[in-house]
């Protein structure tokens, strides 16, 4: 798979502007300790390096020669004593067999090997991640200043590669989606009032690791019940999923396991008791309708921004029906009333990172409108893209107050009806989908209709990839 | 508890050399993203700040006025929008109630508040961690250069505070030891040939989180079977506990959960089938005898280096009895033959860090002898210290070969008998103990004798803190 990925990237460099005898040069992640202690964080490979080399070990680097496609992996030269603590030291040959590269050498040999290659241009990786605003750390070696270095092109090209997933990448992503789907089902079956939110987090992690071999999670688990379900990034250290689950609570669980650094990102929402109340059902059906509309409209050529607006229109229809809003759906979208209930974007690219690269290609502009400005993607869709579709509807005090205080927006809000939802929390439905030639392939396989959710929570069977769980 | 800790540290500054109106100034940990992405690592507080303030949130700082003991916690001033993503923004008053400090202000107010206090000396925290060799990051604010700063004394004094645990700290550590002990018992009951090593890791994490609320582990789990059990830090990303457990394998599981940043660190060793073979029993009994001898000899005034040597002597006796070594036990210790089988130190301080601070007080020297040089502590013991006692016996190819190749050591080795243990792996027994006025209080409550291990693995009952599990 990674050989294919390397070939893919190299093909982007087969253009007239790329000089003969040029190379791509990239570094992997390093092991890190916490603060000043010797607590070693479990190493997780940097995603671009993972894409090209798929190497589990820290401290590696790589060179790909563009003319021939020849790949050389550089590994750290470890002291002999390392074997006592970390196991038999793998030789260069071991690495070659393990990772199917053309050659393996030690990191300290990079300067001399670069001298032998004598590249016309060394392409290094540098660029701004559009989700974090942070810049990747460029690879370097002693003497690199004697070469011509281009640190811009590789970032642009590798992002384009990563935006379209290969068949093998999709296979991995489908695997981890199946594992995460099954873990969500186990949580739904186990949940009952009186449990702590973190017990569901624990169960999910165990299910996906024990049964699926997923040692890492794609992100910190969000397991909110009651009012916590409207805190979009609940579960962080200051609010660590430690509330008691109450009888009338709705739960919002956003968790996804990771496998071979490929992520999944799934949200389920369900009532603590296993039976939806009328209001819970109304909010849930609103989000489900938005999700269904977006799934139906997802296809090559579709604009992601339009899909986001579509989810708002459907939500508006339902909020009107529920008596919370008044007016025309499109008018409510245009006046930024709906974004009060869904302040985040419809979804994001997903791959080696949960918020995967490529949402804002060069020249694209971020909107300043509420909701739209939170979009993590503004591309039109193409076959082979993987995205999350995750509409939600939340009752967030701050935003409800903002809406009621706004002279334009408040005219569309039924204050008394709205106030009945204070403390309700929120609902999100998040699926991971592949854009196919004629529409969409939803990798996520969890109960979605009210009937399905209630049946599974009552202990009913559920099928994933042909297997009853 | 943290108020008590602050008072403890302040009492170390009530000396004639400390000027009136001086303050202690310290920073907490910051939130971090992985590489250039927006993947936020779950925040875990820096241990010294945790000791003094016990705050779960990132980005905080603190000042303690030495004359009065007055504590001021500084919190980040968060943008209003933060409430949508992270939940209601806690006010200064909320923080004051949550963490029981005298005052709470915003981090951006530190320069002005420092001006008001106008301290004679600002003590900041800087020093080298003896386990990692790394240096703590000092707190700083705009204008600190206008004050007299002492960045040496606080590190020395806080280490002395942390070396002796308070009653409340011990209560927490006993709690998390009970949780971890129970999780080890569950693993032993569940283990059978044909499982993957990581399934035991998963089970341990789940048991300690689901039942004990321990979201963090004290360190990456080491779950080695067969030959892997002799790799001291097995389980890292390059060797991620992914071997199939074989019929004749011994398992070595070194895992410990963490609670409120207080750690535990427990190793159990047991046969995959639940029944020890003769050789497994011989090695296990050797390590158990070393552990029992060390537990019996642990008391205030005892030298940790002497205890380490004691474990070597007992191991030597058993290795002689097993026919692996020949000679006198003390001779084998002196000739560095025993350290071939136990190349690590006997144990370490444990507290807010697994390898807790204070093992090498100022002026102490690290030995250069094999085994002894790996000691993480060279102090004589005092009441209230918490240490791990973790003798082991491993058959590591590299060290066996070194022994056989050495003209002095090889005379004491029965080559044929030794070679029977190639591929055997290793055994470690690790307990967490409190040094008491008259000896030792072992917090770890797991099956230890061969009979206990076999009974529990066959499904027998086990009691922890009066509860049958
Ligand atoms: Mn998502
Ligand atoms: Mn230990």
Coordinates of N, CA and C in Angstrom, one line a residue, chain B residues 228-405:
Chain B
X228 N 9.2 -12.5 24.6 CA 9.0 -11.1 24.8 C 9.1 -10.7 26.3
X229 N 8.8 -11.7 27.2 CA 8.8 -11.3 28.6 C 10.2 -11.0 29.1
X230 N 11.2 -11.2 28.3 CA 12.6 -10.7 28.7 C 13.0 -9.4 28.1
X231 N 12.1 -8.8 27.3 CA 12.4 -7.4 26.8 C 11.8 -6.4 27.8
X232 N 12.7 -5.7 28.5 CA 12.3 -5.0 29.7 C 11.2 -4.0 29.4
X233 N 11.4 -3.2 28.3 CA 10.4 -2.2 28.0 C 9.5 -2.6 26.7
X234 N 9.2 -3.9 26.6 CA 8.4 -4.4 25.6 C 7.0 -3.7 25.6
X235 N 6.4 -3.6 24.5 CA 5.1 -3.0 24.4 C 5.1 -1.6 23.7
X236 N 6.3 -1.1 23.4 CA 6.4 0.2 22.7 C 5.9 0.1 21.3
X237 N 5.8 1.2 20.6 CA 5.2 1.2 19.3 C 5.8 0.2 18.3
X238 N 7.1 0.0 18.4 CA 7.8 -0.9 17.5 C 7.5 -2.4 17.8
X239 N 7.0 -2.7 19.0 CA 6.8 -4.0 19.5 C 5.5 -4.0 20.3
X240 N 4.4 -3.8 19.7 CA 3.1 -3.3 20.4 C 2.3 -4.5 20.9
X241 N 2.8 -5.3 21.7 CA 2.1 -6.4 22.4 C 1.2 -7.2 21.5
X242 N 1.7 -7.6 20.3 CA 0.8 -8.2 19.3 C 1.2 -9.6 19.0
X243 N 1.9 -10.3 19.9 CA 2.2 -11.7 19.7 C 1.0 -12.6 20.2
X244 N 0.9 -13.7 19.5 CA -0.1 -14.7 20.0 C 0.4 -15.4 21.2
X245 N -0.4 -15.6 22.2 CA 0.1 -16.3 23.5 C 0.1 -17.8 23.2
X246 N 1.3 -18.3 23.4 CA 1.5 -19.8 23.2 C 1.2 -20.6 24.4
X247 N 1.0 -21.9 24.1 CA 0.7 -22.9 25.2 C 1.7 -22.9 26.3
X248 N 3.0 -22.9 26.0 CA 4.0 -23.1 27.0 C 4.6 -21.8 27.5
X249 N 4.0 -20.7 27.1 CA 4.6 -19.3 27.4 C 4.4 -18.9 28.9
X250 N 5.4 -18.2 29.4 CA 5.2 -17.4 30.6 C 4.8 -16.0 30.2
X251 N 4.0 -15.4 31.0 CA 3.6 -14.0 30.7 C 4.2 -13.1 31.7
X252 N 4.6 -11.9 31.3 CA 5.1 -10.9 32.2 C 4.2 -9.6 31.9
X253 N 3.4 -9.2 32.8 CA 2.5 -8.1 32.6 C 2.9 -7.0 33.6
X254 N 3.3 -5.9 33.1 CA 3.7 -4.7 33.9 C 2.8 -3.6 33.5
X255 N 1.7 -3.4 34.4 CA 0.8 -2.4 34.1 C 0.3 -1.7 35.4
X256 N 0.0 -0.5 35.3 CA -0.5 0.2 36.5 C -1.4 1.4 36.1
X257 N -2.5 1.6 36.7 CA -3.4 2.7 36.4 C -3.0 3.9 37.2
X258 N -3.6 5.0 36.8 CA -3.3 6.3 37.5 C -4.6 6.9 37.9
X259 N -4.6 7.6 39.1 CA -5.8 8.3 39.5 C -5.4 9.6 40.1
X260 N -6.0 10.7 39.6 CA -5.7 12.1 40.1 C -4.2 12.3 40.0
X261 N -3.6 11.7 38.9 CA -2.2 11.8 38.6 C -1.3 11.0 39.6
X262 N -1.9 10.2 40.5 CA -1.1 9.3 41.3 C -1.0 8.0 40.6
X263 N 0.2 7.4 40.6 CA 0.5 6.3 39.8 C 0.5 5.0 40.6
X264 N 0.5 3.9 39.9 CA 0.7 2.5 40.4 C 1.6 1.8 39.4
X265 N 2.3 0.8 39.8 CA 3.2 0.1 38.9 C 3.4 -1.3 39.4
X266 N 2.7 -2.2 38.8 CA 2.6 -3.6 39.3 C 3.0 -4.5 38.2
X267 N 3.8 -5.5 38.5 CA 4.1 -6.6 37.6 C 3.7 -7.9 38.1
X268 N 3.0 -8.7 37.3 CA 2.7 -10.1 37.6 C 3.3 -11.0 36.5
X269 N 3.7 -12.2 36.9 CA 4.2 -13.1 35.9 C 3.5 -14.4 36.2
X270 N 3.0 -15.0 35.1 CA 2.2 -16.3 35.3 C 2.2 -17.1 34.0
X271 N 2.0 -18.4 34.1 CA 2.0 -19.3 32.9 C 0.7 -19.1 32.1
X272 N 0.8 -19.2 30.8 CA -0.3 -19.0 29.9 C -1.4 -20.0 30.2
X273 N -1.1 -21.2 30.5 CA -2.1 -22.2 30.8 C -2.7 -22.2 32.2
X274 N -2.0 -21.4 33.1 CA -2.5 -21.4 34.5 C -1.8 -22.4 35.3
X275 N -0.9 -23.2 34.8 CA -0.1 -24.2 35.5 C 1.4 -24.0 35.2
X276 N 2.2 -23.8 36.2 CA 3.6 -23.6 36.0 C 4.3 -24.9 35.6
X277 N 5.2 -24.9 34.7 CA 6.1 -26.0 34.4 C 7.2 -26.0 35.5
X278 N 8.0 -27.0 35.5 CA 9.1 -27.1 36.5 C 10.0 -25.9 36.4
X279 N 10.5 -25.7 35.1 CA 11.4 -24.6 34.9 C 10.8 -23.2 35.3
X280 N 9.5 -23.0 34.8 CA 8.8 -21.8 35.1 C 8.7 -21.6 36.6
X281 N 8.4 -22.7 37.3 CA 8.3 -22.6 38.8 C 9.6 -22.3 39.4
X282 N 10.7 -22.9 38.9 CA 12.0 -22.6 39.5 C 12.4 -21.1 39.4
X283 N 12.2 -20.6 38.2 CA 12.6 -19.2 38.0 C 11.7 -18.3 38.8
X284 N 10.4 -18.6 38.8 CA 9.4 -17.8 39.5 C 9.7 -17.8 41.0
X285 N 10.1 -19.0 41.6 CA 10.4 -19.1 43.0 C 11.7 -18.3 43.3
X286 N 12.6 -18.3 42.4 CA 13.8 -17.5 42.6 C 13.5 -16.0 42.8
X287 N 12.6 -15.5 41.9 CA 12.3 -14.1 41.9 C 11.4 -13.8 43.2
X288 N 10.5 -14.7 43.5 CA 9.7 -14.5 44.7 C 10.5 -14.5 45.9
X289 N 11.5 -15.4 46.0 CA 12.4 -15.4 47.2 C 13.1 -14.1 47.3
X290 N 13.6 -13.6 46.2 CA 14.3 -12.3 46.2 C 13.4 -11.2 46.7
X291 N 12.1 -11.2 46.2 CA 11.1 -10.2 46.5 C 10.8 -10.3 48.0
X292 N 10.6 -11.5 48.5 CA 10.3 -11.7 49.9 C 11.4 -11.2 50.9
X293 N 12.6 -11.5 50.4 CA 13.8 -11.1 51.2 C 13.9 -9.6 51.3
X294 N 13.6 -8.9 50.2 CA 13.7 -7.5 50.1 C 12.6 -6.8 50.9
X295 N 11.3 -7.4 50.8 CA 10.2 -6.9 51.6 C 10.6 -7.0 53.1
X296 N 11.2 -8.1 53.5 CA 11.5 -8.3 54.9 C 12.6 -7.3 55.4
X297 N 13.5 -6.9 54.5 CA 14.6 -6.1 54.9 C 14.3 -4.6 54.7
X298 N 13.2 -4.2 54.1 CA 12.9 -2.8 53.9 C 12.4 -2.2 55.2
X299 N 13.0 -1.1 55.6 CA 12.7 -0.4 56.8 C 13.4 0.9 56.8
X300 N 13.0 1.9 57.7 CA 13.8 3.1 57.7 C 15.2 2.9 58.0
X301 N 16.1 3.6 57.3 CA 17.5 3.4 57.5 C 18.2 2.4 56.6
X302 N 17.4 1.5 56.0 CA 18.0 0.6 55.1 C 18.5 1.3 53.9
X303 N 19.6 0.7 53.3 CA 20.2 1.3 52.1 C 19.6 0.6 50.9
X304 N 19.1 1.4 50.0 CA 18.5 0.8 48.8 C 19.5 0.1 47.9
X305 N 20.7 0.5 47.9 CA 21.8 -0.2 47.2 C 22.0 -1.6 47.8
X306 N 22.0 -1.6 49.1 CA 22.1 -2.9 49.8 C 21.0 -3.8 49.5
X307 N 19.8 -3.3 49.5 CA 18.6 -4.1 49.1 C 18.7 -4.7 47.7
X308 N 19.2 -3.9 46.8 CA 19.5 -4.3 45.4 C 20.5 -5.5 45.5
X309 N 21.5 -5.3 46.2 CA 22.5 -6.4 46.3 C 21.9 -7.7 46.9
X310 N 21.0 -7.4 47.9 CA 20.4 -8.6 48.6 C 19.6 -9.4 47.5
X311 N 18.8 -8.7 46.7 CA 18.0 -9.4 45.7 C 18.9 -10.2 44.8
X312 N 20.1 -9.7 44.5 CA 21.1 -10.4 43.6 C 21.6 -11.7 44.4
X313 N 21.8 -11.6 45.7 CA 22.3 -12.7 46.4 C 21.3 -13.9 46.4
X314 N 20.0 -13.5 46.6 CA 19.0 -14.5 46.7 C 18.8 -15.1 45.3
X315 N 18.8 -14.3 44.3 CA 18.7 -14.8 42.9 C 19.9 -15.8 42.6
X316 N 21.1 -15.4 43.1 CA 22.2 -16.3 42.9 C 22.0 -17.6 43.5
X317 N 21.6 -17.6 44.8 CA 21.3 -18.9 45.5 C 20.4 -19.8 44.6
X318 N 19.4 -19.2 44.1 CA 18.4 -20.0 43.3 C 19.0 -20.5 42.0
X319 N 19.8 -19.6 41.3 CA 20.3 -20.0 40.0 C 21.4 -21.1 40.2
X320 N 22.0 -21.1 41.4 CA 23.0 -22.2 41.7 C 22.2 -23.5 41.9
X321 N 21.1 -23.4 42.7 CA 20.3 -24.5 42.9 C 19.7 -25.1 41.6
X322 N 19.4 -24.2 40.7 CA 18.8 -24.6 39.4 C 19.9 -25.2 38.5
X323 N 21.1 -25.1 38.9 CA 22.2 -25.7 38.0 C 22.6 -24.7 36.9
X324 N 22.2 -23.5 37.0 CA 22.6 -22.5 35.9 C 23.9 -21.9 36.3
X325 N 24.1 -21.6 37.6 CA 25.4 -21.0 38.0 C 26.1 -21.9 39.0
X326 N 27.4 -21.7 39.1 CA 28.2 -22.3 40.1 C 29.0 -21.3 40.9
X327 N 29.3 -21.6 42.2 CA 30.1 -20.7 43.0 C 29.3 -20.2 44.2
X328 N 29.9 -19.2 44.9 CA 29.2 -18.7 46.1 C 28.4 -17.5 45.7
X329 N 27.2 -17.3 46.3 CA 26.3 -16.2 45.9 C 27.0 -14.9 45.9
X330 N 27.7 -14.5 47.0 CA 28.3 -13.2 47.1 C 29.3 -13.0 46.0
X331 N 30.1 -14.1 45.7 CA 31.1 -14.0 44.7 C 30.4 -13.7 43.3
X332 N 29.3 -14.3 43.1 CA 28.6 -14.1 41.8 C 28.1 -12.7 41.7
X333 N 27.7 -12.1 42.8 CA 27.3 -10.7 42.8 C 28.5 -9.9 42.5
X334 N 29.6 -10.1 43.2 CA 30.8 -9.3 43.1 C 31.3 -9.3 41.7
X335 N 31.2 -10.5 41.1 CA 31.8 -10.6 39.7 C 30.8 -10.2 38.6
X336 N 29.7 -9.5 39.0 CA 28.7 -9.1 38.1 C 28.2 -10.2 37.2
X337 N 28.0 -11.4 37.8 CA 27.4 -12.5 37.0 C 25.9 -12.4 37.2
X338 N 25.4 -12.0 38.4 CA 23.9 -12.0 38.6 C 23.3 -10.9 37.8
X339 N 24.0 -9.8 37.6 CA 23.3 -8.7 36.8 C 23.1 -9.1 35.4
X340 N 23.7 -10.1 34.9 CA 23.3 -10.6 33.6 C 21.9 -11.1 33.5
X341 N 21.4 -11.5 34.7 CA 20.0 -12.0 34.7 C 19.0 -11.0 35.2
X342 N 19.5 -9.9 35.8 CA 18.7 -8.8 36.3 C 19.4 -7.5 36.0
X343 N 19.4 -7.0 34.8 CA 20.2 -5.9 34.5 C 19.6 -4.5 34.9
X344 N 18.4 -4.6 35.5 CA 17.8 -3.3 36.0 C 17.9 -3.2 37.5
X345 N 17.6 -2.0 38.0 CA 17.6 -1.7 39.4 C 16.4 -2.4 40.1
X346 N 16.5 -2.4 41.5 CA 15.5 -3.1 42.3 C 14.2 -2.4 42.2
X347 N 14.2 -1.1 42.0 CA 12.9 -0.4 42.0 C 13.2 1.1 42.0
X348 N 12.1 1.9 42.3 CA 12.2 3.3 42.2 C 11.1 4.0 43.1
X349 N 11.4 5.3 43.4 CA 10.3 6.0 44.0 C 9.1 6.1 43.1
X350 N 7.9 6.1 43.7 CA 6.7 6.2 42.9 C 5.7 7.2 43.5
X351 N 5.1 8.0 42.7 CA 4.2 9.0 43.2 C 3.4 9.7 42.1
X352 N 3.6 11.0 41.9 CA 3.0 11.7 40.8 C 3.6 11.3 39.5
X353 N 4.8 10.8 39.6 CA 5.4 10.1 38.4 C 5.7 8.7 38.7
X354 N 5.6 7.8 37.7 CA 5.9 6.4 38.0 C 7.3 6.3 38.5
X355 N 8.3 6.8 37.7 CA 9.6 7.0 38.2 C 9.7 8.3 38.9
X356 N 9.3 8.3 40.2 CA 9.2 9.6 40.9 C 10.5 10.2 41.2
X357 N 10.4 11.5 41.4 CA 11.7 12.3 41.6 C 12.4 11.9 42.9
X358 N 13.6 12.3 43.0 CA 14.3 12.2 44.3 C 15.3 11.1 44.5
X359 N 15.4 10.3 43.5 CA 16.3 9.1 43.7 C 17.8 9.5 43.8
X360 N 18.2 10.6 43.2 CA 19.6 11.0 43.3 C 19.7 12.4 43.9
X361 N 19.7 12.5 45.3 CA 19.8 13.8 45.9 C 21.2 14.4 45.6
X362 N 21.3 15.7 45.7 CA 22.5 16.4 45.4 C 23.7 15.7 46.0
X363 N 24.7 15.6 45.3 CA 26.0 15.0 45.8 C 26.1 13.5 45.6
X364 N 24.9 12.8 45.3 CA 25.0 11.4 45.2 C 25.6 11.0 43.8
X365 N 26.2 9.9 43.8 CA 26.9 9.4 42.6 C 26.3 8.2 42.0
X366 N 26.2 8.1 40.7 CA 25.7 6.9 40.1 C 26.9 5.9 39.9
X367 N 26.6 4.6 40.3 CA 27.5 3.5 40.1 C 27.8 3.3 38.7
X368 N 28.9 2.7 38.4 CA 29.3 2.3 37.0 C 29.1 0.8 36.8
X369 N 28.8 0.1 37.9 CA 28.7 -1.4 37.8 C 27.4 -1.8 37.1
X370 N 27.4 -2.9 36.3 CA 26.2 -3.4 35.7 C 25.1 -3.6 36.7
X371 N 23.9 -3.3 36.4 CA 22.8 -3.4 37.4 C 22.7 -2.3 38.3
X372 N 23.8 -2.1 39.1 CA 23.8 -1.0 40.1 C 23.7 0.4 39.4
X373 N 24.3 0.5 38.2 CA 24.2 1.8 37.5 C 22.8 2.1 37.0
X374 N 22.0 1.1 36.9 CA 20.6 1.3 36.5 C 19.7 1.6 37.7
X375 N 20.2 1.6 38.9 CA 19.4 2.0 40.1 C 18.8 3.4 39.9
X376 N 17.5 3.5 40.2 CA 16.9 4.8 40.1 C 16.8 5.5 41.4
X377 N 17.4 4.9 42.4 CA 17.4 5.5 43.8 C 18.6 5.0 44.5
X378 N 19.2 5.9 45.2 CA 20.4 5.6 46.0 C 20.2 6.1 47.5
X379 N 19.0 6.5 47.8 CA 18.8 7.0 49.2 C 18.7 5.9 50.2
X380 N 19.0 6.2 51.4 CA 18.6 5.3 52.5 C 17.1 5.6 52.7
X381 N 16.4 4.6 53.2 CA 15.0 4.7 53.3 C 14.5 5.5 54.5
X382 N 13.3 6.1 54.3 CA 12.7 6.9 55.4 C 11.2 6.5 55.5
X383 N 10.7 6.7 56.6 CA 9.2 6.5 56.8 C 8.5 7.4 55.8
X384 N 7.5 6.9 55.1 CA 6.6 7.7 54.2 C 7.1 7.7 52.8
X385 N 8.2 7.1 52.5 CA 8.6 6.9 51.1 C 7.8 5.8 50.5
X386 N 7.5 5.9 49.2 CA 6.8 4.9 48.5 C 7.8 4.4 47.4
X387 N 8.0 3.1 47.3 CA 9.0 2.6 46.3 C 8.4 1.3 45.7
X388 N 8.8 1.0 44.5 CA 8.5 -0.3 43.9 C 9.7 -1.2 44.3
X389 N 9.3 -2.5 44.6 CA 10.3 -3.5 44.7 C 10.0 -4.5 43.6
X390 N 11.0 -4.6 42.7 CA 10.7 -5.4 41.5 C 11.9 -6.2 41.0
X391 N 12.2 -7.2 41.8 CA 13.3 -8.1 41.2 C 12.8 -8.9 40.1
X392 N 13.7 -9.3 39.2 CA 13.3 -10.1 38.1 C 14.5 -11.0 37.7
X393 N 14.1 -12.0 36.8 CA 15.2 -12.9 36.3 C 14.8 -13.2 34.9
X394 N 15.7 -12.8 34.0 CA 15.5 -12.8 32.5 C 16.6 -13.5 31.8
X395 N 16.2 -14.2 30.7 CA 17.2 -14.9 29.9 C 17.3 -14.2 28.6
X396 N 18.2 -13.2 28.6 CA 18.3 -12.3 27.4 C 19.5 -12.7 26.6
X397 N 19.3 -13.1 25.3 CA 20.3 -13.6 24.5 C 21.6 -12.8 24.6
X398 N 21.5 -11.5 24.4 CA 22.7 -10.7 24.4 C 23.5 -10.8 25.7
X399 N 22.8 -10.8 26.8 CA 23.6 -10.9 28.1 C 24.1 -12.3 28.4
X400 N 23.3 -13.3 28.0 CA 23.8 -14.7 28.1 C 25.1 -14.9 27.3
X401 N 25.1 -14.3 26.1 CA 26.3 -14.5 25.2 C 27.4 -13.7 25.8
X402 N 27.2 -12.5 26.4 CA 28.2 -11.7 27.0 C 28.8 -12.5 28.2
X403 N 28.0 -13.1 29.0 CA 28.5 -13.9 30.1 C 29.3 -15.1 29.7
X404 N 28.9 -15.8 28.6 CA 29.6 -17.0 28.2 C 30.9 -16.6 27.5
X405 N 31.0 -15.4 26.9 CA 32.2 -14.9 26.3 C 33.2 -14.3 27.2

